[in-house]
Coordinates of C-alpha atoms in Angstrom, one line a residue:
M19 CA 0.0 0.0 0.0
V20 CA 1.3 3.4 -1.0
E21 CA 2.2 5.7 2.0
K22 CA 0.8 9.2 1.5
R23 CA 1.5 12.6 2.9
T24 CA -1.4 15.0 3.3
T25 CA -1.0 18.2 1.3
G26 CA -3.1 20.2 3.8
I27 CA -5.3 21.2 0.8
I28 CA -8.5 19.4 2.0
D29 CA -10.0 19.2 -1.5
L30 CA -6.9 17.8 -3.0
D31 CA -6.4 15.3 -0.2
R32 CA -9.9 14.0 -0.8
V33 CA -9.5 13.4 -4.5
T34 CA -6.2 11.7 -3.9
Q35 CA -7.7 9.8 -1.0
G36 CA -5.2 10.9 1.6
G37 CA -2.5 13.0 -0.1
L38 CA 0.5 12.5 -2.5
P39 CA 2.9 9.6 -2.4
A40 CA 5.4 10.1 0.5
G41 CA 9.0 9.5 -0.3
Q42 CA 8.3 9.8 -4.0
T43 CA 8.1 12.4 -6.8
T44 CA 4.9 13.9 -8.1
L45 CA 4.9 15.6 -11.4
V46 CA 2.8 18.7 -11.7
L47 CA 2.2 19.8 -15.3
G48 CA 0.2 22.7 -16.8
E49 CA 0.2 25.7 -19.1
A50 CA 1.1 29.2 -18.0
A51 CA -1.2 30.6 -15.3
A52 CA -2.6 27.1 -14.5
G53 CA -1.6 27.3 -10.9
K54 CA 1.5 25.1 -10.6
T55 CA 3.6 27.4 -8.4
V56 CA 0.5 28.4 -6.3
L57 CA -0.2 24.7 -5.6
A58 CA 3.4 24.1 -4.5
L59 CA 3.5 27.1 -2.3
Q60 CA 0.2 26.3 -0.7
V61 CA 1.4 22.7 0.1
L62 CA 4.4 24.2 1.8
A63 CA 2.3 26.7 3.7
R64 CA 0.0 24.0 5.1
A65 CA 3.0 21.8 6.0
I66 CA 4.6 24.7 7.9
E67 CA 1.3 25.5 9.7
Q68 CA 1.4 21.9 11.0
G69 CA 4.9 22.4 12.4
G70 CA 6.8 21.0 9.3
A71 CA 9.4 22.5 7.0
G72 CA 9.9 22.8 3.3
V73 CA 12.5 23.7 0.6
F74 CA 11.4 25.6 -2.5
V75 CA 13.9 25.4 -5.4
S76 CA 13.1 27.9 -8.1
F77 CA 14.4 27.6 -11.7
E78 CA 12.4 30.5 -13.1
E79 CA 11.6 33.2 -10.6
S80 CA 13.8 35.0 -8.0
P81 CA 13.2 34.3 -4.3
A82 CA 11.9 37.9 -4.0
Q83 CA 9.3 37.2 -6.7
I84 CA 8.3 33.9 -5.1
R85 CA 7.7 35.7 -1.8
Q86 CA 5.8 38.4 -3.5
D87 CA 3.6 35.8 -5.2
A88 CA 2.9 34.1 -1.9
A89 CA 2.1 37.4 -0.2
S90 CA -1.1 37.8 -2.2
F91 CA -2.7 34.8 -0.4
N92 CA -4.1 34.6 3.1
W93 CA -1.4 32.1 4.1
G94 CA 1.4 34.0 2.4
E95 CA 2.5 36.2 5.2
S96 CA 3.0 33.3 7.6
L97 CA 4.8 31.3 4.9
I98 CA 7.2 34.2 4.1
E99 CA 8.0 34.9 7.8
A100 CA 8.6 31.2 8.6
D101 CA 12.1 30.2 9.4
S102 CA 11.2 26.6 8.4
L103 CA 10.9 27.6 4.7
V104 CA 14.1 27.9 2.6
V105 CA 13.9 29.3 -1.0
I106 CA 16.8 28.3 -3.2
D107 CA 17.5 30.4 -6.3
A108 CA 18.6 27.8 -8.9
R109 CA 18.1 29.9 -12.0
P110 CA 20.7 29.5 -14.7
R111 CA 22.8 32.6 -15.2
L112 CA 21.8 34.7 -18.2
S113 CA 25.3 34.4 -19.6
A114 CA 25.4 30.6 -19.2
E115 CA 26.1 28.6 -22.3
T116 CA 25.6 24.9 -22.8
A117 CA 28.8 23.0 -22.9
G118 CA 28.2 19.3 -22.2
E119 CA 25.8 17.8 -19.8
F120 CA 24.5 19.8 -16.8
D121 CA 24.8 17.9 -13.6
L122 CA 22.3 18.4 -10.7
E123 CA 24.5 16.7 -8.1
G124 CA 25.7 19.9 -6.7
L125 CA 22.1 21.3 -6.3
L126 CA 21.0 18.0 -4.8
S127 CA 23.7 18.2 -2.2
I128 CA 22.6 21.7 -1.2
V129 CA 18.9 20.6 -1.0
T130 CA 19.9 17.5 1.0
A131 CA 21.9 19.4 3.5
T132 CA 19.2 22.1 3.8
S133 CA 16.3 19.6 4.3
R134 CA 18.3 17.7 7.0
Q135 CA 19.0 20.9 8.8
K136 CA 15.4 22.1 8.7
G137 CA 13.8 18.6 9.0
A138 CA 11.9 19.3 5.7
A139 CA 9.8 16.6 4.3
W140 CA 8.3 18.6 1.4
I141 CA 10.6 19.6 -1.4
V142 CA 9.6 21.6 -4.5
F143 CA 11.5 21.9 -7.8
D144 CA 9.6 24.6 -9.6
G145 CA 10.0 25.0 -13.3
I146 CA 12.6 22.2 -13.8
D147 CA 12.1 22.4 -17.6
Q148 CA 13.8 25.8 -17.6
L149 CA 16.9 24.2 -16.4
L150 CA 16.8 20.9 -18.3
R151 CA 16.4 22.6 -21.6
H152 CA 20.1 23.4 -21.3
Q153 CA 20.8 19.7 -21.5
V154 CA 22.5 18.5 -24.7
G155 CA 20.0 15.7 -25.3
H156 CA 16.7 14.3 -24.3
N157 CA 18.2 11.2 -22.7
A158 CA 20.5 13.4 -20.5
A159 CA 17.4 15.4 -19.2
I160 CA 15.6 12.1 -18.4
N161 CA 18.6 10.8 -16.5
Q162 CA 18.8 14.0 -14.5
I163 CA 15.1 13.6 -13.4
R164 CA 15.8 10.0 -12.6
R165 CA 18.6 11.1 -10.3
V166 CA 16.3 13.6 -8.6
D167 CA 13.8 10.8 -8.0
E168 CA 16.4 8.6 -6.5
A169 CA 17.5 11.4 -4.2
C170 CA 13.9 11.8 -3.2
A171 CA 13.6 8.1 -2.2
E172 CA 17.0 8.1 -0.4
N173 CA 16.1 11.1 1.7
G174 CA 12.4 10.4 2.3
W175 CA 11.3 13.6 0.6
T176 CA 7.9 14.2 -0.8
L177 CA 8.9 16.0 -4.0
L178 CA 6.8 18.2 -6.2
L179 CA 8.3 18.7 -9.7
T180 CA 6.6 21.3 -11.8
G181 CA 6.8 21.7 -15.5
K182 CA 5.1 23.3 -18.4
T183 CA 3.0 21.8 -21.1
Q184 CA 1.5 23.2 -24.3
H185 CA -2.0 22.8 -25.8
D186 CA -3.3 20.6 -23.0
G187 CA -0.6 18.0 -23.6
T188 CA 0.5 15.5 -20.9
E189 CA 4.2 15.8 -21.9
P190 CA 6.4 18.6 -20.3
F191 CA 8.8 20.6 -22.4
H192 CA 12.2 18.9 -22.7
L193 CA 11.0 16.0 -20.5
E194 CA 8.9 13.9 -22.9
G195 CA 8.4 10.5 -21.4
I196 CA 9.2 11.4 -17.9
E197 CA 5.6 11.0 -16.9
F198 CA 6.1 7.2 -17.3
L199 CA 9.0 7.2 -14.9
L200 CA 7.4 9.0 -11.9
S201 CA 4.7 7.6 -9.6
A202 CA 2.1 10.4 -9.8
T203 CA 1.2 13.1 -12.2
V204 CA -1.1 16.0 -11.6
M205 CA -2.4 17.9 -14.7
L206 CA -3.4 21.5 -14.4
S207 CA -5.0 23.4 -17.2
A208 CA -6.1 27.0 -17.9
R209 CA -8.6 27.6 -20.8
I210 CA -10.6 30.6 -21.9
V211 CA -14.3 29.7 -22.1
D212 CA -16.9 32.4 -22.8
Q213 CA -14.2 35.0 -22.4
Q214 CA -13.4 33.8 -18.8
L215 CA -10.4 31.8 -17.5
N216 CA -11.4 28.3 -16.5
R217 CA -8.9 26.3 -14.5
S218 CA -9.1 22.6 -13.9
L219 CA -7.1 19.8 -12.2
R220 CA -6.8 16.1 -13.1
I221 CA -5.0 13.3 -11.4
A222 CA -3.5 11.8 -14.6
K223 CA -1.6 9.1 -12.7
F224 CA -1.3 7.7 -9.2
R225 CA 0.4 4.3 -9.0
G226 CA -0.9 1.9 -6.3
S227 CA -3.8 4.1 -5.2
A228 CA -7.4 4.7 -6.0
H229 CA -8.1 8.4 -6.9
V230 CA -10.6 10.6 -8.7
T231 CA -9.9 10.5 -12.4
D232 CA -12.3 13.2 -13.6
E233 CA -11.1 16.6 -14.7
L234 CA -12.2 18.8 -11.8
P235 CA -13.0 22.5 -11.8
M236 CA -10.3 24.4 -9.9
L237 CA -10.3 27.9 -8.5
I238 CA -7.6 30.2 -7.2
D239 CA -8.6 33.0 -4.8
D240 CA -7.3 34.6 -1.7
D241 CA -7.3 31.2 0.0
G242 CA -5.3 29.6 -2.8
I243 CA -6.2 26.4 -4.6
A244 CA -9.8 25.0 -4.2
L245 CA -11.6 22.2 -5.8
P246 CA -15.2 23.3 -4.9
Y247 CA -17.0 20.1 -5.6
H248 CA -14.7 17.9 -3.5
Y249 CA -14.8 19.0 0.0
G250 CA -13.3 16.7 2.6
N251 CA -15.5 17.0 5.7
E252 CA -18.9 15.8 4.6
N253 CA -20.9 13.2 6.5
D254 CA -21.6 10.0 4.7
N255 CA -23.8 8.6 7.5
I256 CA -26.5 11.2 8.0
E257 CA -29.6 9.9 9.8
A258 CA -33.1 10.6 8.4
S259 CA -35.1 12.7 10.8
N260 CA -38.8 12.3 11.4
E261 CA -39.2 15.8 12.7
R262 CA -41.4 18.1 10.6
L263 CA -40.5 21.7 10.2
S264 CA -43.2 24.3 9.5
L265 CA -43.0 26.6 6.4
G266 CA -44.8 29.3 8.3
V267 CA -48.2 28.8 6.6
D268 CA -50.5 26.6 8.7
R269 CA -52.7 25.4 5.8
L270 CA -49.6 24.7 3.6
D271 CA -48.1 22.6 6.5
A272 CA -51.4 20.7 6.8
L273 CA -51.3 19.9 3.0
L274 CA -47.8 18.5 3.4
G275 CA -48.7 16.3 6.3
G276 CA -47.3 18.7 9.0
G277 CA -44.5 20.4 7.1
I278 CA -41.2 19.2 5.5
Y279 CA -38.7 16.9 7.1
R280 CA -35.7 18.4 8.9
G281 CA -32.7 18.1 6.6
S282 CA -34.7 17.7 3.4
S283 CA -34.9 20.0 0.4
L284 CA -37.9 21.9 -1.0
L285 CA -38.1 23.4 -4.4
I286 CA -40.6 26.2 -5.1
S287 CA -40.8 27.0 -8.8
G288 CA -43.0 29.5 -10.6
R289 CA -43.1 32.5 -12.8
P290 CA -42.1 36.0 -11.8
G291 CA -44.4 37.5 -9.1
T292 CA -45.9 34.3 -7.9
A293 CA -44.6 34.8 -4.4
K294 CA -41.6 32.4 -4.4
S295 CA -39.4 34.8 -2.5
T296 CA -42.2 35.7 -0.1
L297 CA -42.7 32.0 0.8
A298 CA -38.9 31.7 1.2
A299 CA -38.7 34.7 3.5
R300 CA -41.6 33.3 5.6
F301 CA -39.7 30.0 5.9
A302 CA -36.6 31.9 7.2
E303 CA -38.7 33.9 9.7
T304 CA -40.3 30.7 11.0
A305 CA -36.9 29.0 11.4
V306 CA -35.8 31.9 13.5
A307 CA -38.9 31.5 15.7
R308 CA -37.8 27.9 16.2
G309 CA -34.3 29.1 17.3
Q310 CA -32.6 28.1 14.1
K311 CA -30.1 30.0 12.0
T312 CA -30.8 30.6 8.3
L313 CA -28.4 31.5 5.5
Y314 CA -30.4 33.4 2.8
I315 CA -28.6 33.7 -0.6
S316 CA -30.3 36.0 -3.1
F317 CA -29.4 36.3 -6.7
D318 CA -32.1 38.8 -7.5
E319 CA -32.6 41.1 -4.5
L320 CA -30.6 43.5 -2.5
E321 CA -31.0 43.2 1.3
G322 CA -32.5 46.7 2.0
P323 CA -35.3 46.8 -0.6
Y324 CA -36.1 43.2 -0.1
V325 CA -36.5 43.4 3.7
R326 CA -38.5 46.6 3.4
N327 CA -40.9 45.0 0.8
L328 CA -41.5 42.0 3.1
R329 CA -43.1 44.3 5.7
S330 CA -46.1 44.7 3.4
V331 CA -47.0 41.0 3.9
G332 CA -46.3 41.0 7.6
I333 CA -42.8 39.4 7.4
N334 CA -39.9 40.9 9.6
L335 CA -36.4 39.8 8.6
R336 CA -34.7 43.0 9.8
D337 CA -34.6 42.0 13.4
P338 CA -33.3 38.5 12.8
I339 CA -30.6 39.8 10.4
E340 CA -29.5 42.4 13.0
A341 CA -29.5 39.7 15.7
G342 CA -27.3 37.4 13.6
Q343 CA -29.9 34.7 13.3
V344 CA -30.3 35.3 9.5
R345 CA -27.4 36.0 7.3
F346 CA -28.4 37.7 4.0
Q347 CA -26.0 37.4 1.1
T348 CA -26.5 39.0 -2.3
L349 CA -24.7 37.4 -5.3
S350 CA -24.7 38.4 -8.9
A351 CA -25.2 35.5 -11.3
Y352 CA -23.2 37.2 -14.1
A353 CA -20.4 38.4 -11.9
A354 CA -18.8 34.9 -11.5
R355 CA -18.7 31.4 -12.8
V356 CA -20.8 28.6 -11.5
T357 CA -17.8 27.1 -9.7
E358 CA -17.0 30.4 -8.0
H359 CA -20.6 30.7 -6.8
F360 CA -20.5 27.2 -5.4
L361 CA -17.3 27.9 -3.5
V362 CA -18.7 31.1 -2.1
I363 CA -21.8 29.2 -0.9
R364 CA -19.7 26.4 0.6
R365 CA -17.5 28.8 2.5
L366 CA -20.6 30.7 3.8
L367 CA -21.9 27.4 5.1
D368 CA -18.6 26.6 6.7
D369 CA -18.5 30.0 8.4
F370 CA -22.1 30.6 9.4
E371 CA -23.0 26.9 10.1
P372 CA -26.8 27.4 9.5
D373 CA -29.6 25.1 10.3
C374 CA -31.5 26.2 7.2
L375 CA -30.5 27.4 3.8
V376 CA -32.5 29.5 1.2
I377 CA -31.2 30.1 -2.3
D378 CA -33.4 32.5 -4.3
P379 CA -33.4 31.6 -7.1
I380 CA -31.2 28.6 -7.8
S381 CA -32.1 28.9 -11.5
A382 CA -29.9 32.0 -11.6
L383 CA -26.9 29.6 -11.8
L384 CA -28.1 28.8 -15.3
K385 CA -27.0 32.4 -16.3
A386 CA -23.5 31.9 -15.1
S387 CA -20.8 30.6 -17.4
A388 CA -18.9 27.3 -16.7
T389 CA -17.5 24.4 -18.5
E390 CA -19.1 22.0 -16.1
G391 CA -22.6 23.5 -16.1
A392 CA -25.1 24.6 -13.6
E393 CA -26.6 21.1 -13.4
M394 CA -23.4 19.7 -11.7
A395 CA -23.3 22.7 -9.3
T396 CA -26.9 22.2 -8.3
E397 CA -26.5 18.4 -7.8
R398 CA -23.3 18.9 -5.7
L399 CA -24.9 21.6 -3.7
I400 CA -28.0 19.6 -2.8
D401 CA -25.8 16.6 -1.9
M402 CA -23.5 18.8 0.3
V403 CA -26.3 20.4 2.3
R404 CA -28.1 17.0 2.6
R405 CA -25.0 15.4 4.1
R406 CA -24.7 18.3 6.6
G407 CA -28.4 17.9 7.7
I408 CA -29.3 21.4 6.5
T409 CA -33.0 22.0 5.7
T410 CA -32.9 23.7 2.3
L411 CA -35.5 25.8 0.4
L412 CA -34.7 26.5 -3.3
T413 CA -36.7 28.7 -5.6
S414 CA -36.6 28.5 -9.3
L415 CA -37.8 30.9 -11.9
T416 CA -39.8 29.3 -14.7
G417 CA -40.9 30.6 -18.1
V418 CA -44.3 31.7 -19.2
R419 CA -44.7 29.0 -21.9
D420 CA -43.1 26.2 -19.9
P421 CA -43.8 26.6 -16.2
E422 CA -41.8 23.5 -15.4
G423 CA -39.0 23.9 -18.0
E424 CA -36.1 25.4 -16.1
A425 CA -36.7 23.3 -13.0
T426 CA -36.5 20.1 -15.1
Q427 CA -33.6 21.5 -17.2
G428 CA -31.5 22.2 -14.0
Q429 CA -32.5 18.8 -12.6
I430 CA -33.6 20.6 -9.5
S431 CA -37.1 19.1 -9.5
T432 CA -35.6 15.6 -9.7
L433 CA -33.2 16.2 -6.8
A434 CA -35.4 18.0 -4.4
D435 CA -37.4 16.0 -1.8
S436 CA -40.5 18.2 -2.2
W437 CA -41.7 20.4 -5.0
I438 CA -44.3 23.2 -4.9
V439 CA -45.3 24.9 -8.1
L440 CA -46.7 28.5 -8.1
D441 CA -48.6 29.8 -11.0
Y442 CA -51.3 32.3 -12.1
N443 CA -54.9 31.5 -12.5
V444 CA -56.4 33.9 -15.1
R445 CA -60.2 34.1 -15.3
G446 CA -62.7 36.8 -15.8
G447 CA -60.1 39.5 -16.2
E448 CA -58.3 38.6 -13.0
R449 CA -54.9 37.2 -12.3
N450 CA -54.7 35.2 -9.1
R451 CA -51.8 33.2 -7.6
S452 CA -52.2 29.4 -7.3
L453 CA -50.2 26.8 -5.4
S454 CA -50.0 23.0 -6.0
I455 CA -47.8 20.3 -4.5
V456 CA -46.2 18.2 -7.2
K457 CA -44.3 15.8 -4.9
S458 CA -43.3 15.3 -1.3
R459 CA -41.2 12.2 -0.6
G460 CA -42.2 10.2 2.4
S461 CA -45.4 12.2 2.9
G462 CA -49.0 12.0 2.0
H463 CA -50.0 15.3 0.5
S464 CA -52.8 17.1 -1.2
N465 CA -53.0 17.2 -5.0
Q466 CA -55.5 20.0 -4.9
Q467 CA -54.6 23.4 -6.5
R468 CA -55.1 26.2 -4.0
E469 CA -55.3 29.9 -4.2
L470 CA -52.4 31.7 -2.5
L471 CA -53.4 34.8 -0.7
L472 CA -51.0 37.7 0.3
S473 CA -52.1 40.4 2.6
S474 CA -50.8 42.7 5.3
E475 CA -51.6 39.9 7.8
G476 CA -49.3 37.5 6.0
I477 CA -49.6 34.4 3.7
D478 CA -52.6 32.1 3.6
L479 CA -54.3 29.5 1.4
A480 CA -58.0 30.0 0.4
D481 CA -60.7 27.4 0.8
V482 CA -61.2 25.3 -2.2
Y483 CA -64.3 26.1 -4.4
E484 CA -65.0 24.0 -7.4
D485 CA -67.3 24.7 -10.3
G486 CA -67.8 21.8 -12.7
G487 CA -64.4 20.4 -11.8
E488 CA -62.6 23.8 -12.0
V489 CA -61.2 25.4 -8.9
L490 CA -62.5 28.9 -8.5
M491 CA -60.2 31.7 -7.4
G492 CA -60.3 35.5 -6.9
T493 CA -63.7 37.2 -7.5
A494 CA -65.2 34.0 -8.7
R495 CA -64.3 32.3 -5.4
V496 CA -65.6 35.3 -3.4
E497 CA -68.9 35.3 -5.3
R498 CA -69.3 31.6 -4.8
A499 CA -68.4 32.0 -1.1
Q500 CA -71.1 34.7 -0.9
Q501 CA -73.6 32.5 -2.7
D502 CA -72.8 29.7 -0.4
E503 CA -73.2 31.9 2.6
A504 CA -76.5 33.3 1.3
R505 CA -77.7 29.8 0.6
A506 CA -76.7 28.8 4.1
R507 CA -78.5 31.8 5.6
R508 CA -81.6 30.9 3.6
A509 CA -81.5 27.3 4.7
Q510 CA -81.0 28.5 8.3
L511 CA -84.0 30.8 8.1
E512 CA -86.1 28.1 6.5
W513 CA -85.2 25.7 9.2
K514 CA -86.0 28.3 11.9
Q515 CA -89.4 28.9 10.3
R516 CA -90.1 25.2 10.1
R517 CA -89.0 24.8 13.6
N518 CA -91.2 27.6 14.8
D519 CA -94.1 26.2 12.9
L520 CA -93.6 22.8 14.4
E521 CA -93.2 24.3 17.9
R522 CA -96.5 26.2 17.3
R523 CA -98.2 23.0 16.2
I524 CA -96.8 21.2 19.2
A525 CA -98.1 23.9 21.5
Q526 CA -101.6 23.7 19.8
A527 CA -101.5 20.0 20.1
E528 CA -100.6 20.3 23.8
K529 CA -103.6 22.6 24.4
E530 CA -105.8 20.2 22.6
R531 CA -104.4 17.4 24.6
E532 CA -105.2 19.2 27.8
R533 CA -108.7 20.0 26.7
L534 CA -109.4 16.4 25.7
A535 CA -107.8 15.3 29.0
Q536 CA -110.3 17.5 30.9
T537 CA -113.2 16.3 28.8
L538 CA -112.0 12.7 29.4
E539 CA -111.9 13.4 33.1
L540 CA -115.4 14.9 33.1
E541 CA -116.8 12.1 31.1
A542 CA -115.1 9.7 33.5
E543 CA -116.7 11.4 36.5
E544 CA -120.1 11.4 34.7
Y545 CA -119.8 7.8 33.9
N546 CA -118.9 6.9 37.4
E547 CA -121.9 8.9 38.8
V548 CA -124.3 7.3 36.3
T549 CA -122.9 3.9 37.2
R550 CA -123.4 4.5 40.9
L551 CA -127.0 5.7 40.5
D552 CA -127.7 2.8 38.2
E553 CA -126.3 0.3 40.8
Q554 CA -128.3 2.0 43.5
W555 CA -131.5 1.6 41.5
R556 CA -130.9 -2.0 40.8
N557 CA -130.3 -2.7 44.5
R558 CA -133.6 -1.1 45.4
I559 CA -135.4 -3.1 42.8
R560 CA -133.9 -6.3 44.2
H561 CA -135.0 -5.4 47.7
R562 CA -138.6 -4.9 46.6
R563 CA -138.8 -8.1 44.7
D564 CA -137.4 -10.2 47.6
P565 CA -140.2 -10.8 50.2
A566 CA -137.8 -11.9 52.9
T567 CA -136.2 -8.6 52.9
R568 CA -139.4 -6.6 53.2
D569 CA -140.1 -4.7 56.4
P570 CA -143.8 -4.3 57.0
E571 CA -143.2 -1.4 59.2
H572 CA -141.2 0.4 56.6
R573 CA -143.0 0.3 53.4
D574 CA -141.8 2.5 50.7
G575 CA -145.3 3.3 49.6
F576 CA -145.2 1.1 46.6
D577 CA -147.9 -1.4 46.0
D578 CA -147.1 -4.8 44.6
N579 CA -150.3 -4.9 42.8

């Protein structure tokens, strides 16, 4: 297994899976302005930051120029002032003439003594082709490089050997074939695309080690070399959260089954003026209320006017921005390449460490120039924030004729976990905003188109009113709502009237019942009296007819005859 030494450039260490081969020579090739010297100086700067040492042997520029070049970077001052860095001027004299083979033994002796004195593990031979072009033949130049590589192995150096190429070739000037001798080769390129300089890096060769073989976009800024799409500190074992986060609109949360999952991504696409940015701002304000930090990146709006305009719909971002809970960053799509925008966003995430991210709109990246395209940037961005567990809201501007076109073109709709489409519903001379949920992974959700309402009280969704299968919005919805309310009032009045009528009839029936009850009671009394008198009469008749019961002294005056 190849032993590696980390370069300290996190992106480069990731694509090489641990660094460059320790105790061996790595060939760094590229055109002018491709970044060969910057790469070498940055490796030395990172090594010295970790307590190491380095030797820089220059065959082209003076030590003063090397230090001046380094001073333009954030790490340059500490590199220049470090006692553990030795810069050796190995430039041939201007008056030097070639007379036989040039021997590097003397230079190697100086480098060996210096590296031992300083304890330097990193050695740089910058622009070796400028020296070897003085060799009398190609074989002599190759032999000199072979001797350098042997010295590297003998002393345990990790050596960077830089050289120039032409027209994107893999063969350095005056060193054709040397790439087959050395263990690793790094190719740098600098091409003009759309009138902009595009740099890239490719690991052309790395014996005994797996590595990224793609040609990777490369940037050089104040921090030096960066490979934006290969960052080394991402989490590969992110756990899926079941926690739902509110978007700040209760009815919308209900349609999504309670909101979106923490750590997921939401795309809101729509035409201009459909309230994409307003929904995004409401999401950021709601995140602050939960105690979460939000990074808000806008490609369309300046902070001042945007925050002021949000007041009209009841959204306050000024206080969270001033409190440091929301960081608002304005970027210009045309001002930089896609790769540069990606790097800026990545560094903002590193610095601010937000819980939530808003990019408004992500489709602005389609306007920026790049050899790799906005699709790669979008895919890498969503992958990066997903691995960091950041809940992300992306907006995307769509066209009038194709409301889903740009979202599909940028592959955003495919990558996002949830997708909301905003549009206009034009009817009866009115233009009303509509909202529909296209997808929401892992959630049951409504497929009903809803009217989106904006007012000074905030954002809301209207009740659904249908007419022959068509959803009514705006004035048509209000008229239908008024009709429904009038119909409900009429039904209520009719029911009250029917209830009153029934109650009246019940009261009348109760009076009639009482009258009939009294009549029944009177008739019962009359019947009882008649029955008593009748029984009395019959008893008297029986007494008269029974001789044994007669009392002669008490005759009733009746004659039996």
